[in-house]
Short mmCIF file of N, CA, C and O in Angstrom, two decimals:
data_model
loop_
_atom_site.label_atom_id
_atom_site.label_comp_id
_atom_site.label_asym_id
_atom_site.label_seq_id
_atom_site.Cartn_x
_atom_site.Cartn_y
_atom_site.Cartn_z
N ASN A 1 3.70 8.92 -34.32
CA ASN A 1 3.56 7.79 -35.26
C ASN A 1 2.53 6.99 -34.68
O ASN A 1 2.34 6.64 -33.95
N SER A 2 1.46 7.29 -35.51
CA SER A 2 -0.18 6.31 -35.43
C SER A 2 0.30 4.91 -36.14
O SER A 2 0.68 4.67 -37.09
N LEU A 3 -0.49 3.99 -35.33
CA LEU A 3 -0.66 2.84 -35.91
C LEU A 3 -1.53 2.57 -37.17
O LEU A 3 -1.00 1.85 -37.86
N LEU A 4 -2.26 3.41 -37.48
CA LEU A 4 -3.00 3.64 -38.81
C LEU A 4 -2.17 3.67 -39.91
O LEU A 4 -2.66 3.56 -40.99
N HIS A 5 -1.24 4.54 -39.62
CA HIS A 5 -0.44 4.79 -40.79
C HIS A 5 0.88 3.99 -41.15
O HIS A 5 1.83 4.10 -41.91
N CYS A 6 0.98 2.76 -40.28
CA CYS A 6 1.86 1.88 -40.54
C CYS A 6 1.79 0.81 -41.88
O CYS A 6 0.68 0.38 -42.02
N GLU A 7 2.82 0.86 -42.55
CA GLU A 7 2.81 0.03 -43.79
C GLU A 7 2.98 -1.27 -43.79
O GLU A 7 2.91 -2.08 -44.52
N SER A 8 3.70 -1.84 -42.44
CA SER A 8 4.17 -3.26 -42.32
C SER A 8 3.61 -3.56 -41.19
O SER A 8 3.89 -2.79 -39.96
N VAL A 9 3.90 -4.96 -40.81
CA VAL A 9 3.79 -5.48 -39.39
C VAL A 9 4.96 -5.09 -38.89
O VAL A 9 4.90 -4.91 -37.44
N GLU A 10 5.90 -5.05 -39.12
CA GLU A 10 7.34 -4.77 -38.52
C GLU A 10 7.22 -3.33 -38.11
O GLU A 10 7.71 -3.07 -36.87
N ARG A 11 6.81 -2.39 -38.59
CA ARG A 11 6.64 -1.05 -38.30
C ARG A 11 5.55 -0.84 -37.39
O ARG A 11 5.46 -0.04 -36.30
N ILE A 12 4.44 -1.78 -37.29
CA ILE A 12 3.61 -1.86 -36.20
C ILE A 12 4.33 -2.22 -35.03
O ILE A 12 4.02 -1.47 -33.70
N CYS A 13 4.95 -3.25 -35.03
CA CYS A 13 5.99 -3.84 -33.84
C CYS A 13 6.73 -2.88 -33.60
O CYS A 13 6.82 -2.44 -32.03
N GLU A 14 7.65 -1.71 -34.12
CA GLU A 14 8.21 -0.83 -33.92
C GLU A 14 7.44 0.18 -32.97
O GLU A 14 7.97 0.67 -31.89
N VAL A 15 6.26 0.77 -33.42
CA VAL A 15 5.53 1.65 -32.82
C VAL A 15 4.99 1.22 -31.51
O VAL A 15 5.05 1.92 -30.65
N MET A 16 4.62 -0.17 -31.40
CA MET A 16 4.08 -0.74 -30.36
C MET A 16 5.08 -0.86 -29.26
O MET A 16 4.73 -0.35 -28.25
N THR A 17 6.52 -1.06 -29.60
CA THR A 17 7.59 -1.25 -28.77
C THR A 17 7.85 0.25 -28.31
O THR A 17 8.10 0.20 -27.16
N ASP A 18 7.93 1.01 -28.87
CA ASP A 18 8.10 2.40 -28.58
C ASP A 18 6.93 3.04 -27.44
O ASP A 18 7.28 3.55 -26.44
N ALA A 19 5.96 2.72 -27.86
CA ALA A 19 4.68 3.02 -26.72
C ALA A 19 4.87 2.11 -25.71
O ALA A 19 4.59 3.13 -24.42
N VAL A 20 5.42 1.16 -25.26
CA VAL A 20 5.23 0.10 -24.17
C VAL A 20 6.30 0.73 -23.44
O VAL A 20 6.16 1.11 -22.41
N THR A 21 7.66 0.95 -24.10
CA THR A 21 8.78 1.54 -23.51
C THR A 21 8.51 3.11 -22.86
O THR A 21 8.78 3.23 -21.70
N SER A 22 7.69 4.04 -23.47
CA SER A 22 7.37 5.26 -22.78
C SER A 22 6.52 5.01 -21.83
O SER A 22 6.56 5.72 -20.52
N LEU A 23 5.43 3.97 -21.90
CA LEU A 23 4.68 3.85 -20.90
C LEU A 23 5.35 3.12 -19.57
O LEU A 23 5.06 3.49 -18.36
N CYS A 24 5.93 2.28 -19.77
CA CYS A 24 7.09 1.75 -18.95
C CYS A 24 7.76 3.06 -18.06
O CYS A 24 7.84 2.98 -16.68
N ALA A 25 8.31 3.77 -18.64
CA ALA A 25 8.91 4.86 -18.21
C ALA A 25 8.37 5.78 -17.22
O ALA A 25 8.61 6.29 -16.39
N CYS A 26 6.93 6.06 -17.88
CA CYS A 26 5.94 6.87 -17.16
C CYS A 26 5.66 6.21 -15.91
O CYS A 26 5.73 7.01 -14.91
N VAL A 27 5.06 4.98 -15.93
CA VAL A 27 4.89 4.33 -14.66
C VAL A 27 6.06 4.21 -13.67
O VAL A 27 5.57 4.38 -12.34
N SER A 28 7.18 4.09 -13.94
CA SER A 28 8.57 4.30 -13.04
C SER A 28 8.47 5.31 -12.64
O SER A 28 8.80 5.65 -11.36
N GLU A 29 8.42 6.47 -13.23
CA GLU A 29 8.50 7.73 -12.73
C GLU A 29 7.32 8.13 -11.75
O GLU A 29 7.66 8.78 -10.76
N THR A 30 6.04 7.64 -12.13
CA THR A 30 4.88 7.88 -11.30
C THR A 30 5.08 7.16 -9.91
O THR A 30 5.09 7.81 -8.79
N ALA A 31 5.62 6.03 -9.97
CA ALA A 31 5.95 5.09 -9.00
C ALA A 31 7.27 5.89 -8.07
O ALA A 31 7.01 5.87 -6.65
N SER A 32 7.93 6.26 -8.47
CA SER A 32 8.92 6.80 -7.77
C SER A 32 8.73 8.29 -7.23
O SER A 32 9.01 8.63 -6.21
N ASP A 33 7.72 8.89 -7.88
CA ASP A 33 7.37 10.21 -7.28
C ASP A 33 6.26 9.90 -5.99
O ASP A 33 6.12 10.69 -4.91
N ASP A 34 5.84 8.44 -5.73
CA ASP A 34 5.09 8.14 -4.82
C ASP A 34 6.04 7.68 -3.63
O ASP A 34 5.52 7.68 -2.32
N SER A 35 7.21 7.29 -4.01
CA SER A 35 8.14 6.96 -2.72
C SER A 35 8.58 8.34 -1.92
O SER A 35 8.31 9.39 -2.49
N GLY A 36 8.73 8.24 -0.81
CA GLY A 36 8.53 9.41 0.20
C GLY A 36 7.74 10.15 0.52
O GLY A 36 7.70 11.43 0.92
N VAL A 37 6.61 9.47 0.55
CA VAL A 37 5.41 10.04 0.71
C VAL A 37 5.00 10.46 2.23
O VAL A 37 4.57 11.00 2.91
N GLU A 38 5.95 9.58 2.94
CA GLU A 38 5.97 9.40 4.26
C GLU A 38 6.14 10.73 4.99
O GLU A 38 5.48 11.30 5.68
N GLN A 39 7.10 11.62 4.81
CA GLN A 39 7.49 12.62 5.26
C GLN A 39 6.38 13.68 4.94
O GLN A 39 5.98 14.63 5.74
N LYS A 40 5.94 13.97 3.61
CA LYS A 40 5.17 14.64 3.11
C LYS A 40 3.86 14.48 3.92
O LYS A 40 3.13 15.75 4.18
N VAL A 41 3.20 13.64 3.98
CA VAL A 41 2.09 13.44 4.82
C VAL A 41 2.53 13.81 6.37
O VAL A 41 1.28 14.12 6.73
N LYS A 42 3.41 13.15 6.89
CA LYS A 42 3.25 13.63 8.20
C LYS A 42 3.60 14.90 8.40
O LYS A 42 3.14 15.75 9.39
N GLN A 43 3.95 15.84 7.45
CA GLN A 43 4.35 17.03 7.66
C GLN A 43 2.73 17.69 7.59
O GLN A 43 2.47 18.68 8.21
N LEU A 44 2.00 17.19 6.59
CA LEU A 44 1.06 17.82 6.43
C LEU A 44 -0.16 17.58 7.60
O LEU A 44 -1.09 18.26 8.07
N VAL A 45 -0.03 16.36 8.04
CA VAL A 45 -0.76 16.13 9.42
C VAL A 45 -0.25 17.03 10.66
O VAL A 45 -1.13 17.66 11.08
N ARG A 46 1.03 17.21 10.82
CA ARG A 46 1.70 18.15 11.97
C ARG A 46 0.66 19.48 11.52
O ARG A 46 0.69 20.29 12.60
N GLU A 47 0.73 20.10 10.52
CA GLU A 47 0.20 21.29 9.94
C GLU A 47 -1.33 21.58 10.28
O GLU A 47 -1.93 22.45 10.10
N ASN A 48 -1.97 20.26 10.35
CA ASN A 48 -3.50 20.30 10.10
C ASN A 48 -4.26 19.45 11.19
O ASN A 48 -5.67 19.61 10.91
N PHE A 49 -3.71 18.87 11.83
CA PHE A 49 -4.50 17.66 13.00
C PHE A 49 -5.49 18.56 13.64
O PHE A 49 -6.37 18.07 14.15
N ARG A 50 -5.04 19.76 13.76
CA ARG A 50 -5.96 20.86 14.82
C ARG A 50 -7.20 20.72 14.38
O ARG A 50 -8.28 21.37 14.93
N LYS A 51 -7.49 20.68 13.03
CA LYS A 51 -8.59 21.18 12.21
C LYS A 51 -9.53 20.12 12.37
O LYS A 51 -9.27 18.94 12.10
N GLN A 52 -10.94 20.41 13.18
CA GLN A 52 -12.06 19.16 12.83
C GLN A 52 -12.14 18.83 11.50
O GLN A 52 -12.38 19.45 10.73
N GLY A 53 -12.69 17.31 11.62
CA GLY A 53 -12.75 16.85 10.04
C GLY A 53 -11.45 16.48 9.39
O GLY A 53 -12.03 15.81 8.42
N PHE A 54 -10.31 16.74 9.90
CA PHE A 54 -9.16 16.49 9.16
C PHE A 54 -9.18 14.91 9.15
O PHE A 54 -8.96 14.63 10.16
N GLY A 55 -8.69 14.54 7.96
CA GLY A 55 -8.38 13.32 7.92
C GLY A 55 -7.93 12.79 6.49
O GLY A 55 -7.49 13.44 5.62
N VAL A 56 -8.07 11.45 6.16
CA VAL A 56 -7.47 10.73 5.11
C VAL A 56 -7.91 11.16 3.72
O VAL A 56 -7.36 11.55 2.77
N MET A 57 -9.36 11.77 3.83
CA MET A 57 -9.90 12.44 2.73
C MET A 57 -9.16 13.59 2.26
O MET A 57 -8.77 14.01 1.20
N GLU A 58 -8.86 14.48 3.29
CA GLU A 58 -8.09 15.81 2.90
C GLU A 58 -6.85 15.45 2.54
O GLU A 58 -6.19 16.26 1.50
N ILE A 59 -6.17 14.64 3.06
CA ILE A 59 -4.85 14.34 2.80
C ILE A 59 -4.60 13.81 1.31
O ILE A 59 -3.94 14.18 0.53
N GLY A 60 -5.68 12.61 0.99
CA GLY A 60 -5.97 12.34 -0.15
C GLY A 60 -5.81 13.65 -1.63
O GLY A 60 -5.16 13.51 -2.47
N GLU A 61 -6.81 14.50 -1.06
CA GLU A 61 -7.17 15.66 -1.99
C GLU A 61 -5.95 16.27 -2.12
O GLU A 61 -5.83 17.02 -2.94
N HIS A 62 -5.24 16.62 -0.97
CA HIS A 62 -3.90 17.67 -1.14
C HIS A 62 -3.06 17.00 -1.97
O HIS A 62 -2.45 17.85 -2.57
N PHE A 63 -2.99 15.83 -2.33
CA PHE A 63 -2.03 15.03 -3.00
C PHE A 63 -2.57 14.68 -4.51
O PHE A 63 -1.86 14.28 -5.16
N GLY A 64 -3.62 14.76 -4.53
CA GLY A 64 -4.62 14.55 -5.70
C GLY A 64 -4.69 12.95 -5.97
O GLY A 64 -4.66 12.37 -6.95
N LEU A 65 -4.71 12.11 -4.82
CA LEU A 65 -4.85 10.93 -4.78
C LEU A 65 -5.96 10.36 -4.22
O LEU A 65 -6.46 11.30 -3.32
N THR A 66 -6.57 9.11 -4.34
CA THR A 66 -7.62 8.46 -3.45
C THR A 66 -7.33 8.46 -2.32
O THR A 66 -6.13 8.22 -1.86
N PRO A 67 -8.20 8.54 -1.13
CA PRO A 67 -8.08 8.31 0.15
C PRO A 67 -7.33 6.70 0.71
O PRO A 67 -6.41 6.58 1.19
N SER A 68 -7.87 5.95 -0.09
CA SER A 68 -7.27 4.52 -0.36
C SER A 68 -6.11 4.19 -0.56
O SER A 68 -5.03 3.92 0.00
N TYR A 69 -5.63 5.34 -1.75
CA TYR A 69 -4.32 4.96 -2.31
C TYR A 69 -3.18 5.46 -1.32
O TYR A 69 -2.19 4.94 -1.07
N ILE A 70 -3.48 6.98 -1.02
CA ILE A 70 -2.62 7.59 -0.03
C ILE A 70 -2.52 6.59 1.29
O ILE A 70 -1.43 6.43 1.82
N SER A 71 -3.43 5.93 1.63
CA SER A 71 -3.17 5.17 2.91
C SER A 71 -2.38 3.86 2.70
O SER A 71 -1.74 3.54 3.56
N ARG A 72 -2.65 3.53 1.32
CA ARG A 72 -1.82 2.47 1.30
C ARG A 72 -0.41 2.57 1.02
O ARG A 72 0.48 2.13 1.57
N LEU A 73 0.09 3.83 0.34
CA LEU A 73 1.24 4.44 0.29
C LEU A 73 2.16 4.61 1.79
O LEU A 73 2.97 3.99 2.01
N PHE A 74 1.13 5.14 2.62
CA PHE A 74 1.84 5.38 3.94
C PHE A 74 1.93 4.14 4.77
O PHE A 74 2.80 3.99 5.15
N LYS A 75 0.95 3.25 4.62
CA LYS A 75 1.22 2.07 5.45
C LYS A 75 2.26 1.14 5.02
O LYS A 75 3.18 0.74 5.58
N ARG A 76 2.57 1.33 3.25
CA ARG A 76 3.56 0.57 3.09
C ARG A 76 5.12 1.09 3.49
O ARG A 76 5.89 0.38 3.80
N GLU A 77 5.06 2.38 3.69
CA GLU A 77 6.21 2.92 3.88
C GLU A 77 6.51 3.11 5.53
O GLU A 77 7.67 3.20 5.84
N THR A 78 5.45 3.10 6.13
CA THR A 78 5.80 2.98 7.98
C THR A 78 5.36 2.09 8.70
O THR A 78 5.57 1.81 9.70
N GLY A 79 4.59 1.13 7.82
CA GLY A 79 3.76 -0.11 8.78
C GLY A 79 2.75 0.32 9.33
O GLY A 79 2.18 -0.55 10.18
N GLU A 80 2.28 1.56 9.70
CA GLU A 80 1.20 2.11 10.29
C GLU A 80 0.16 2.62 9.68
O GLU A 80 0.33 3.24 8.53
N LEU A 81 -1.11 2.51 10.17
CA LEU A 81 -2.11 2.89 9.48
C LEU A 81 -2.23 4.40 9.50
O LEU A 81 -2.00 5.11 10.61
N LEU A 82 -2.64 5.14 8.49
CA LEU A 82 -2.74 6.52 8.31
C LEU A 82 -3.65 7.26 9.56
O LEU A 82 -3.28 7.98 10.05
N THR A 83 -4.65 6.60 9.54
CA THR A 83 -5.69 7.08 10.69
C THR A 83 -5.10 6.88 11.98
O THR A 83 -5.29 7.80 12.85
N ASP A 84 -4.17 5.71 12.13
CA ASP A 84 -3.63 5.46 13.59
C ASP A 84 -2.82 6.74 13.63
O ASP A 84 -2.73 7.11 14.76
N TYR A 85 -1.99 6.96 12.91
CA TYR A 85 -1.11 7.84 13.07
C TYR A 85 -1.62 9.25 13.14
O TYR A 85 -1.15 10.10 13.99
N ILE A 86 -2.83 9.71 12.35
CA ILE A 86 -3.52 11.06 12.67
C ILE A 86 -3.87 11.10 14.27
O ILE A 86 -3.55 11.95 15.00
N THR A 87 -4.47 9.94 14.40
CA THR A 87 -4.92 9.57 16.00
C THR A 87 -3.95 10.10 17.06
O THR A 87 -3.75 10.66 17.99
N ARG A 88 -2.81 9.13 16.81
CA ARG A 88 -1.17 9.70 17.67
C ARG A 88 -0.80 11.00 17.66
O ARG A 88 -0.71 11.35 19.03
N VAL A 89 -0.96 11.54 16.56
CA VAL A 89 -0.41 12.91 16.53
C VAL A 89 -1.66 13.92 17.36
O VAL A 89 -1.05 14.70 18.22
N ARG A 90 -2.68 13.53 17.42
CA ARG A 90 -3.82 14.35 18.24
C ARG A 90 -3.56 13.92 19.57
O ARG A 90 -3.83 14.69 20.65
N ILE A 91 -3.45 12.53 20.19
CA ILE A 91 -3.64 12.22 21.56
C ILE A 91 -2.20 12.70 22.14
O ILE A 91 -2.08 13.01 23.19
N ASP A 92 -1.07 12.62 21.60
CA ASP A 92 -0.04 13.06 21.77
C ASP A 92 -0.03 14.44 22.27
O ASP A 92 0.49 14.93 23.19
N GLU A 93 -0.41 15.40 21.58
CA GLU A 93 -0.70 16.80 21.66
C GLU A 93 -1.62 16.78 22.94
O GLU A 93 -1.57 17.64 23.76
N ALA A 94 -2.63 16.32 23.14
CA ALA A 94 -3.70 16.31 24.01
C ALA A 94 -3.02 15.96 25.22
O ALA A 94 -3.08 16.43 26.56
N LYS A 95 -2.07 14.98 25.28
CA LYS A 95 -1.27 14.66 26.55
C LYS A 95 -0.31 15.80 27.15
O LYS A 95 -0.26 16.07 28.27
N ARG A 96 0.16 16.35 26.00
CA ARG A 96 1.24 17.44 26.36
C ARG A 96 0.18 18.60 27.10
O ARG A 96 0.60 19.17 28.07
N LEU A 97 -1.04 18.93 26.47
CA LEU A 97 -1.83 19.88 27.04
C LEU A 97 -2.33 19.61 28.28
O LEU A 97 -2.60 20.45 29.22
N ILE A 98 -2.89 18.55 28.43
CA ILE A 98 -3.37 18.19 29.81
C ILE A 98 -2.17 18.03 30.73
O ILE A 98 -2.48 18.60 32.09
N ARG A 99 -0.73 17.78 30.32
CA ARG A 99 0.28 17.94 31.49
C ARG A 99 0.58 19.36 31.74
O ARG A 99 0.82 19.57 32.96
N GLU A 100 0.54 20.17 30.77
CA GLU A 100 1.11 21.62 30.77
C GLU A 100 0.33 22.59 31.11
O GLU A 100 0.63 23.64 31.30
N THR A 101 -1.15 22.29 30.97
CA THR A 101 -2.26 23.52 30.94
C THR A 101 -3.14 22.90 32.16
O THR A 101 -3.21 21.75 32.52
N LYS A 102 -4.11 24.00 32.39
CA LYS A 102 -5.18 23.61 33.22
C LYS A 102 -6.45 23.78 32.38
O LYS A 102 -7.71 23.69 32.79
N ASP A 103 -6.21 23.71 31.05
CA ASP A 103 -7.50 23.84 30.30
C ASP A 103 -8.52 22.89 30.72
O ASP A 103 -8.21 21.63 30.91
N THR A 104 -9.79 23.04 30.10
CA THR A 104 -10.91 21.93 30.51
C THR A 104 -10.71 21.11 29.17
O THR A 104 -10.05 21.24 28.07
N PHE A 105 -11.23 19.94 29.49
CA PHE A 105 -11.02 18.86 28.43
C PHE A 105 -11.80 19.34 27.15
O PHE A 105 -11.23 18.64 25.88
N ASP A 106 -12.80 19.77 27.38
CA ASP A 106 -13.52 20.58 25.67
C ASP A 106 -12.85 21.22 25.11
O ASP A 106 -12.54 21.33 23.69
N HIS A 107 -12.03 22.12 25.81
CA HIS A 107 -10.89 23.21 25.15
C HIS A 107 -9.89 22.56 24.56
O HIS A 107 -9.40 22.51 23.41
N ILE A 108 -9.33 21.12 25.37
CA ILE A 108 -8.24 20.61 25.00
C ILE A 108 -8.72 19.86 23.58
O ILE A 108 -8.12 19.60 22.47
N ALA A 109 -9.90 19.27 23.47
CA ALA A 109 -10.42 18.53 22.41
C ALA A 109 -10.45 19.43 21.32
O ALA A 109 -10.21 18.95 20.15
N GLU A 110 -10.87 20.64 21.45
CA GLU A 110 -11.02 21.62 20.09
C GLU A 110 -9.71 21.85 19.88
O GLU A 110 -9.38 21.78 18.51
N GLN A 111 -8.76 22.07 20.34
CA GLN A 111 -7.45 22.30 20.36
C GLN A 111 -6.57 21.17 19.52
O GLN A 111 -5.81 21.34 18.62
N VAL A 112 -7.12 19.97 19.72
CA VAL A 112 -6.41 18.57 18.87
C VAL A 112 -7.17 18.27 17.78
O VAL A 112 -7.19 17.03 17.27
N GLY A 113 -8.36 18.82 17.50
CA GLY A 113 -9.39 18.49 16.36
C GLY A 113 -10.63 17.61 16.62
O GLY A 113 -10.76 16.66 15.51
N TYR A 114 -10.65 17.43 17.91
CA TYR A 114 -12.10 16.64 18.34
C TYR A 114 -13.13 17.48 18.40
O TYR A 114 -12.93 18.83 18.84
N LEU A 115 -14.16 17.12 18.30
CA LEU A 115 -15.65 17.98 18.43
C LEU A 115 -15.76 18.40 19.94
O LEU A 115 -16.13 19.44 20.04
N ASN A 116 -15.53 17.27 20.66
CA ASN A 116 -15.92 17.62 22.34
C ASN A 116 -14.92 16.68 23.36
O ASN A 116 -14.56 15.67 22.68
N ALA A 117 -15.13 16.88 24.57
CA ALA A 117 -14.15 16.20 25.47
C ALA A 117 -14.84 14.47 25.41
O ALA A 117 -13.65 13.96 25.75
N LYS A 118 -16.15 14.14 25.29
CA LYS A 118 -16.39 12.95 24.81
C LYS A 118 -15.79 11.91 23.91
O LYS A 118 -15.22 11.29 24.33
N ILE A 119 -15.70 12.75 22.81
CA ILE A 119 -14.94 12.04 21.74
C ILE A 119 -13.28 11.70 22.34
O ILE A 119 -12.83 10.91 21.99
N LEU A 120 -12.79 12.96 22.81
CA LEU A 120 -11.48 12.98 23.11
C LEU A 120 -11.40 11.84 24.45
O LEU A 120 -10.26 11.09 24.32
N ALA A 121 -12.22 11.77 25.32
CA ALA A 121 -11.95 10.83 26.26
C ALA A 121 -12.15 9.09 25.66
O ALA A 121 -11.41 8.46 25.80
N ARG A 122 -13.13 9.15 24.73
CA ARG A 122 -13.24 7.79 24.12
C ARG A 122 -11.96 7.29 23.67
O ARG A 122 -11.64 6.14 23.54
N THR A 123 -11.56 8.26 22.54
CA THR A 123 -10.32 8.16 21.87
C THR A 123 -8.88 7.90 22.75
O THR A 123 -8.27 7.17 22.55
N PHE A 124 -8.94 8.79 23.71
CA PHE A 124 -7.78 8.74 24.45
C PHE A 124 -7.82 7.32 25.32
O PHE A 124 -6.84 6.68 25.47
N LYS A 125 -9.13 6.88 25.86
CA LYS A 125 -8.99 5.36 26.68
C LYS A 125 -8.63 4.45 25.72
O LYS A 125 -8.14 3.67 25.88
N LYS A 126 -9.14 4.47 24.50
CA LYS A 126 -8.86 3.54 23.49
C LYS A 126 -7.26 3.26 23.23
O LYS A 126 -6.73 2.20 23.25
N THR A 127 -6.76 4.68 23.24
CA THR A 127 -5.23 4.48 22.84
C THR A 127 -4.24 4.32 23.94
O THR A 127 -3.05 3.73 23.89
N GLU A 128 -4.74 5.00 25.21
CA GLU A 128 -3.75 5.08 26.14
C GLU A 128 -4.38 4.22 27.33
O GLU A 128 -3.25 3.94 28.38
N GLY A 129 -5.59 3.72 27.50
CA GLY A 129 -5.90 2.72 28.62
C GLY A 129 -6.58 3.39 29.68
O GLY A 129 -6.67 2.86 30.56
N ILE A 130 -6.30 4.59 29.71
CA ILE A 130 -6.87 5.56 31.02
C ILE A 130 -7.73 6.55 30.27
O ILE A 130 -7.39 7.13 29.06
N LEU A 131 -8.79 7.46 31.21
CA LEU A 131 -9.25 8.65 30.92
C LEU A 131 -8.27 9.87 30.84
O LEU A 131 -7.40 9.90 31.73
N PRO A 132 -8.63 10.80 30.30
CA PRO A 132 -7.92 12.01 30.36
C PRO A 132 -7.78 12.55 31.74
O PRO A 132 -6.97 12.93 31.99
N SER A 133 -9.03 12.27 32.53
CA SER A 133 -8.95 13.02 33.91
C SER A 133 -7.78 12.27 34.85
O SER A 133 -7.19 12.62 35.73
N GLN A 134 -7.72 10.63 34.52
CA GLN A 134 -7.11 10.02 35.02
C GLN A 134 -5.47 10.35 34.87
O GLN A 134 -4.56 10.02 35.70
N TYR A 135 -5.17 10.76 33.59
CA TYR A 135 -4.01 11.17 33.14
C TYR A 135 -3.69 12.18 33.76
O TYR A 135 -2.35 12.22 34.13
N ARG A 136 -4.39 13.26 33.65
CA ARG A 136 -4.01 14.48 34.33
C ARG A 136 -3.81 14.25 35.98
O ARG A 136 -2.87 14.94 36.74
N ALA A 137 -4.74 13.46 36.57
CA ALA A 137 -4.45 13.11 38.12
C ALA A 137 -3.04 12.82 38.17
O ALA A 137 -2.38 13.07 39.29
N MET A 138 -2.46 11.71 37.56
CA MET A 138 -1.29 11.10 37.45
C MET A 138 -0.22 12.06 37.42
O MET A 138 0.70 12.00 38.03
N HIS A 139 -0.41 12.81 36.54
CA HIS A 139 0.64 13.98 36.43
C HIS A 139 0.38 15.24 37.17
O HIS A 139 1.63 15.91 37.57
N ASN A 140 -0.45 15.41 38.18
CA ASN A 140 -0.54 16.56 38.91
C ASN A 140 0.13 15.86 40.30
O ASN A 140 0.39 16.67 41.03
N GLU A 141 0.15 14.68 40.36
CA GLU A 141 0.64 14.22 41.83
C GLU A 141 2.11 14.13 41.95
O GLU A 141 2.87 14.26 42.89
N LYS A 142 2.85 14.25 40.62
CA LYS A 142 4.00 14.37 40.43
C LYS A 142 4.70 15.70 40.74
O LYS A 142 4.19 16.76 40.57
#
């Protein structure tokens, strides 16, 4: 029913009410589709964090959302920044590899999605408070 074909003000009000009701239902459905994004995003990160350049942009594209919107949804559900979560997953895996392998730091960096050991060391120091080499030395003592 088009507004152009309405014969009276009452009919225009009916058509407008139906349109608003439909719009509200659609918005409500979309909002509920956005809930539960945490687990989907975490799964995608776990599957892709090893890829260099993987980040919020790729996550947004995967879900058909802008990077800022997917970041807001993730933050709302977890209280954590999406970029911080990706970093945490990478650093946790780097820590495991440092403890369990004798791989070079360049190789470990590549395995967790960083370009080289220098970038890994900078990020590791920022998040853990020590360098990867210090972390390895601590765990070799045990």
